[in-house]
CSV table of C-alpha atoms and ligand atoms in Angstrom, one decimal:
chain,number,residue,atom,x,y,z
A,275,UNK,CA,0.0,0.0,0.0
A,276,UNK,CA,1.2,3.5,-0.8
A,277,UNK,CA,2.4,5.6,2.2
A,278,UNK,CA,-0.4,7.8,3.4
A,279,UNK,CA,-1.1,9.7,6.6
A,280,UNK,CA,-4.9,8.8,6.1
A,281,UNK,CA,-4.5,5.1,6.5
A,282,UNK,CA,-4.0,5.4,10.3
A,283,UNK,CA,-7.6,6.6,10.6
A,284,UNK,CA,-9.0,3.5,9.0
A,285,UNK,CA,-10.4,0.7,11.2
A,286,UNK,CA,-10.8,-1.8,8.4
A,287,UNK,CA,-10.9,-2.1,4.7
A,288,UNK,CA,-14.1,-3.3,3.2
A,289,UNK,CA,-13.2,-3.4,-0.6
A,290,UNK,CA,-9.7,-3.4,-1.9
A,291,UNK,CA,-8.5,-1.4,-4.8
A,292,UNK,CA,-8.3,-4.6,-6.8
A,293,UNK,CA,-11.8,-5.8,-5.9
A,294,UNK,CA,-13.2,-2.4,-6.9
A,295,UNK,CA,-11.4,-2.4,-10.2
A,296,UNK,CA,-12.7,-5.8,-11.1
A,297,UNK,CA,-16.2,-5.1,-10.1
A,298,UNK,CA,-16.3,-1.8,-12.0
A,299,UNK,CA,-15.1,-3.6,-15.2
A,300,UNK,CA,-18.0,-6.0,-14.7
A,301,UNK,CA,-20.4,-3.1,-14.3
A,302,UNK,CA,-19.0,-1.4,-17.4
A,303,UNK,CA,-19.5,-4.6,-19.5
A,304,UNK,CA,-23.0,-4.9,-18.2
A,305,UNK,CA,-23.7,-1.2,-19.3
A,306,UNK,CA,-22.2,-1.8,-22.7
A,307,UNK,CA,-24.6,-4.7,-23.3
A,308,UNK,CA,-27.5,-2.6,-22.2
A,309,UNK,CA,-26.7,0.7,-24.0
A,310,UNK,CA,-24.8,-0.3,-27.1
A,311,UNK,CA,-26.1,2.0,-29.9
A,312,UNK,CA,-28.1,4.1,-27.5
A,313,UNK,CA,-25.7,7.0,-26.9
A,314,UNK,CA,-26.7,7.4,-23.2
A,315,UNK,CA,-25.8,10.3,-21.0
A,316,UNK,CA,-23.9,9.5,-17.9
A,317,UNK,CA,-24.9,12.0,-15.2
A,318,UNK,CA,-22.6,11.8,-12.2
A,319,UNK,CA,-23.8,13.0,-8.8
A,320,UNK,CA,-21.0,15.3,-7.4
A,321,UNK,CA,-19.0,15.3,-5.4
A,322,UNK,CA,-18.8,11.6,-4.4
A,323,UNK,CA,-19.1,10.1,-7.9
A,324,UNK,CA,-15.9,11.7,-9.4
A,325,UNK,CA,-13.6,8.7,-9.1
A,326,UNK,CA,-16.2,6.0,-9.7
A,327,UNK,CA,-17.5,7.9,-12.7
A,328,UNK,CA,-14.1,8.3,-14.3
A,329,UNK,CA,-13.5,4.5,-14.0
A,330,UNK,CA,-17.0,3.5,-15.0
A,331,UNK,CA,-17.1,5.4,-18.3
A,332,UNK,CA,-13.8,4.1,-19.3
A,333,UNK,CA,-14.8,0.6,-18.4
A,334,UNK,CA,-18.0,0.8,-20.3
A,335,UNK,CA,-16.4,2.1,-23.5
A,336,UNK,CA,-19.8,3.3,-24.8
A,337,UNK,CA,-20.4,6.0,-27.3
A,338,UNK,CA,-21.9,8.4,-24.7
A,339,UNK,CA,-21.9,11.8,-23.0
A,340,UNK,CA,-20.8,12.8,-19.6
A,341,UNK,CA,-22.6,15.3,-17.5
A,342,UNK,CA,-22.7,16.2,-13.8
A,343,UNK,CA,-25.2,17.4,-11.2
A,344,UNK,CA,-24.2,18.7,-7.8
A,345,UNK,CA,-26.4,18.0,-4.8
A,346,UNK,CA,-26.0,18.3,-1.1
A,347,UNK,CA,-27.9,16.6,1.6
A,348,UNK,CA,-25.2,16.1,4.3
A,349,UNK,CA,-24.1,19.0,6.4
A,350,UNK,CA,-20.7,17.7,7.5
A,351,UNK,CA,-22.3,14.9,9.4
A,352,UNK,CA,-22.8,11.1,9.0
A,353,UNK,CA,-26.6,11.4,8.8
A,354,UNK,CA,-28.7,12.8,5.9
A,355,UNK,CA,-30.8,15.8,6.6
A,356,UNK,CA,-33.5,14.4,4.2
A,357,UNK,CA,-33.5,17.8,2.3
A,358,UNK,CA,-31.7,17.6,-1.0
A,359,UNK,CA,-30.4,20.9,-2.6
A,360,UNK,CA,-29.1,21.3,-6.1
A,361,UNK,CA,-25.7,22.9,-5.8
A,362,UNK,CA,-24.8,22.7,-9.5
A,363,UNK,CA,-27.5,22.2,-11.9
A,364,UNK,CA,-27.4,20.2,-15.2
A,365,UNK,CA,-25.9,22.3,-18.0
A,366,UNK,CA,-27.5,20.4,-20.9
A,367,UNK,CA,-30.9,19.4,-22.1
A,368,UNK,CA,-31.7,15.8,-21.1
A,369,UNK,CA,-35.2,15.6,-22.7
A,370,UNK,CA,-35.5,12.4,-24.7
A,371,UNK,CA,-32.1,11.1,-23.5
A,372,UNK,CA,-31.3,7.8,-21.9
A,373,UNK,CA,-29.8,8.8,-18.6
A,374,UNK,CA,-27.5,6.8,-16.4
A,375,UNK,CA,-27.2,8.3,-13.0
A,376,UNK,CA,-23.9,7.6,-11.3
A,377,UNK,CA,-23.8,7.7,-7.5
A,378,UNK,CA,-21.2,6.7,-5.0
A,379,UNK,CA,-23.7,5.2,-2.5
A,380,UNK,CA,-27.4,4.7,-2.1
A,381,UNK,CA,-28.2,5.1,1.6
A,382,UNK,CA,-31.5,6.6,2.7
A,383,UNK,CA,-32.5,7.0,-0.9
A,384,UNK,CA,-33.5,10.7,-0.4
A,385,UNK,CA,-30.9,11.9,-3.0
A,386,UNK,CA,-31.8,9.5,-5.8
A,387,UNK,CA,-35.6,9.7,-5.1
A,388,UNK,CA,-35.3,13.5,-5.5
A,389,UNK,CA,-33.0,13.2,-8.6
A,390,UNK,CA,-35.1,10.6,-10.3
A,391,UNK,CA,-38.2,12.7,-10.3
A,392,UNK,CA,-36.3,15.8,-11.1
A,393,UNK,CA,-34.9,14.2,-14.2
A,394,UNK,CA,-38.4,12.8,-15.1
A,395,UNK,CA,-39.7,16.3,-15.0
A,396,UNK,CA,-36.8,17.3,-17.4
A,397,UNK,CA,-38.1,14.8,-19.9
A,398,UNK,CA,-35.5,12.0,-19.7
A,399,UNK,CA,-36.5,9.1,-22.0
A,400,UNK,CA,-35.2,6.5,-19.4
A,401,UNK,CA,-33.4,6.6,-16.1
A,402,UNK,CA,-31.0,4.0,-15.0
A,403,UNK,CA,-29.5,4.2,-11.5
A,404,UNK,CA,-25.9,2.9,-11.1
A,405,UNK,CA,-24.3,3.1,-7.6
A,406,UNK,CA,-21.0,1.9,-6.5
A,407,UNK,CA,-22.3,1.0,-3.0
A,408,UNK,CA,-25.7,0.0,-1.7
A,409,UNK,CA,-26.6,0.3,2.0
A,410,UNK,CA,-30.2,-1.1,1.8
A,411,UNK,CA,-30.6,-1.4,5.6
A,412,UNK,CA,-31.1,2.5,5.9
A,413,UNK,CA,-33.5,3.0,3.1
A,414,UNK,CA,-36.2,5.7,3.7
A,415,UNK,CA,-37.5,6.0,0.2
A,416,UNK,CA,-38.7,3.3,-2.3
A,417,UNK,CA,-35.6,3.4,-4.5
A,418,UNK,CA,-33.5,0.4,-5.7
A,419,UNK,CA,-30.5,0.6,-7.9
A,420,UNK,CA,-30.6,-0.9,-11.4
A,421,UNK,CA,-26.9,-1.8,-11.0
A,422,UNK,CA,-24.9,-1.8,-7.8
A,423,UNK,CA,-21.2,-2.6,-7.2
A,424,UNK,CA,-21.2,-3.8,-3.7
A,425,UNK,CA,-23.7,-4.0,-0.8
A,426,UNK,CA,-22.3,-2.6,2.4
A,427,UNK,CA,-23.5,-3.0,6.1
A,428,UNK,CA,-24.8,-0.1,8.1
A,429,UNK,CA,-21.5,1.5,8.7
A,430,UNK,CA,-20.1,4.9,7.6
A,431,UNK,CA,-17.6,4.2,4.8
A,432,UNK,CA,-15.0,6.5,3.2
A,433,UNK,CA,-12.7,6.3,0.2
A,434,UNK,CA,-12.9,6.0,-3.5
A,435,UNK,CA,-14.8,9.3,-3.7
A,436,UNK,CA,-16.7,9.0,-0.4
A,437,UNK,CA,-15.9,11.5,2.3
A,438,UNK,CA,-16.2,12.3,6.0
A,439,UNK,CA,-16.2,16.0,6.3
A,440,UNK,CA,-14.8,16.3,2.8
A,441,UNK,CA,-11.8,14.2,3.7
A,442,UNK,CA,-10.7,10.7,2.6
A,443,UNK,CA,-12.2,10.9,-0.9
A,444,UNK,CA,-8.8,10.2,-2.4
A,445,UNK,CA,-8.2,6.8,-0.7
A,446,UNK,CA,-7.9,4.1,-3.3
A,447,UNK,CA,-10.0,1.6,-1.3
A,448,UNK,CA,-13.2,1.7,0.7
A,449,UNK,CA,-12.9,1.5,4.5
A,450,UNK,CA,-14.5,2.2,7.8
A,451,UNK,CA,-13.1,5.0,10.0
A,452,UNK,CA,-12.0,4.5,13.6
A,453,UNK,CA,-14.7,5.8,16.0
A,454,UNK,CA,-12.3,8.3,17.5
A,455,UNK,CA,-12.1,10.1,14.2
A,456,UNK,CA,-15.7,11.1,14.5
A,457,UNK,CA,-15.3,12.3,18.1
A,458,UNK,CA,-12.4,14.6,17.3
B,1378,IMP,P1,-28.9,9.3,0.6
B,1378,IMP,O1,-29.6,10.5,0.1
B,1378,IMP,O2,-29.1,9.0,2.1
B,1378,IMP,O3,-29.1,8.0,-0.1
B,1378,IMP,O4,-27.4,9.5,0.6
B,1378,IMP,C1,-26.7,9.8,-0.5
B,1378,IMP,C2,-25.4,10.5,-0.2
B,1378,IMP,O5,-25.1,10.6,1.2
B,1378,IMP,C3,-24.3,9.8,-0.9
B,1378,IMP,O6,-24.2,10.3,-2.2
B,1378,IMP,C4,-23.2,10.2,0.0
B,1378,IMP,O7,-22.6,11.4,-0.5
B,1378,IMP,C5,-23.7,10.3,1.3
B,1378,IMP,N1,-23.5,9.1,2.1
B,1378,IMP,C6,-24.4,8.2,2.5
B,1378,IMP,N2,-23.8,7.2,3.2
B,1378,IMP,C7,-22.4,7.5,3.2
B,1378,IMP,C8,-21.3,6.8,3.8
B,1378,IMP,O8,-21.3,5.7,4.4
B,1378,IMP,N3,-20.1,7.4,3.7
B,1378,IMP,C9,-20.0,8.6,3.0
B,1378,IMP,N4,-21.0,9.2,2.4
B,1378,IMP,C10,-22.2,8.7,2.6
B,1379,MG,MG1,-22.7,11.7,-2.8
């Protein structure tokens, strides 16, 4: 493992860099089969999607477009406020398009529930939800991913785009923080 002063804050690793890489290639292959000849638009949910999105679009090798939407529902805490705000809106027309929403983690479902209906009102032809991680135990809204990388237990995870207080997004694996990190 590369030297890092972040590793000391990690209690355990849930998914290694290698496991993530292999799974994303499988997901890319799956998307290729589903969207070949459809010219879909990948819409990444910022900020958490940025690493997963970069790897997924390259794994899928689809003729496609890349777009982003920024939302915020967490206010530097480990629990969702339930209120989703758009912090950076879509810059392109999505009407009539096959949309692939790319999320880092599906937790309460508040974010994707909001985004799905938002994109429906914008006239998307189809909406496919792809998430790297799925935490089904905490769901509050009736949302299921169309494609999920890994199911995770009810623990707060960081790395590979996922943050705690905007930190740890750049760790190459997904792990659980030591409890003392939260109480600092
Ligand atoms: P939801 O709206 O509760 O489904 O949460 C979606 C967003 O909350 C994700 O896009 C993440 O940014 C954040 N989130 C939820 N669970 C975790 C976690 O375990 N670690 C880091 N971020 C999380
Ligand atoms: Mg996020």
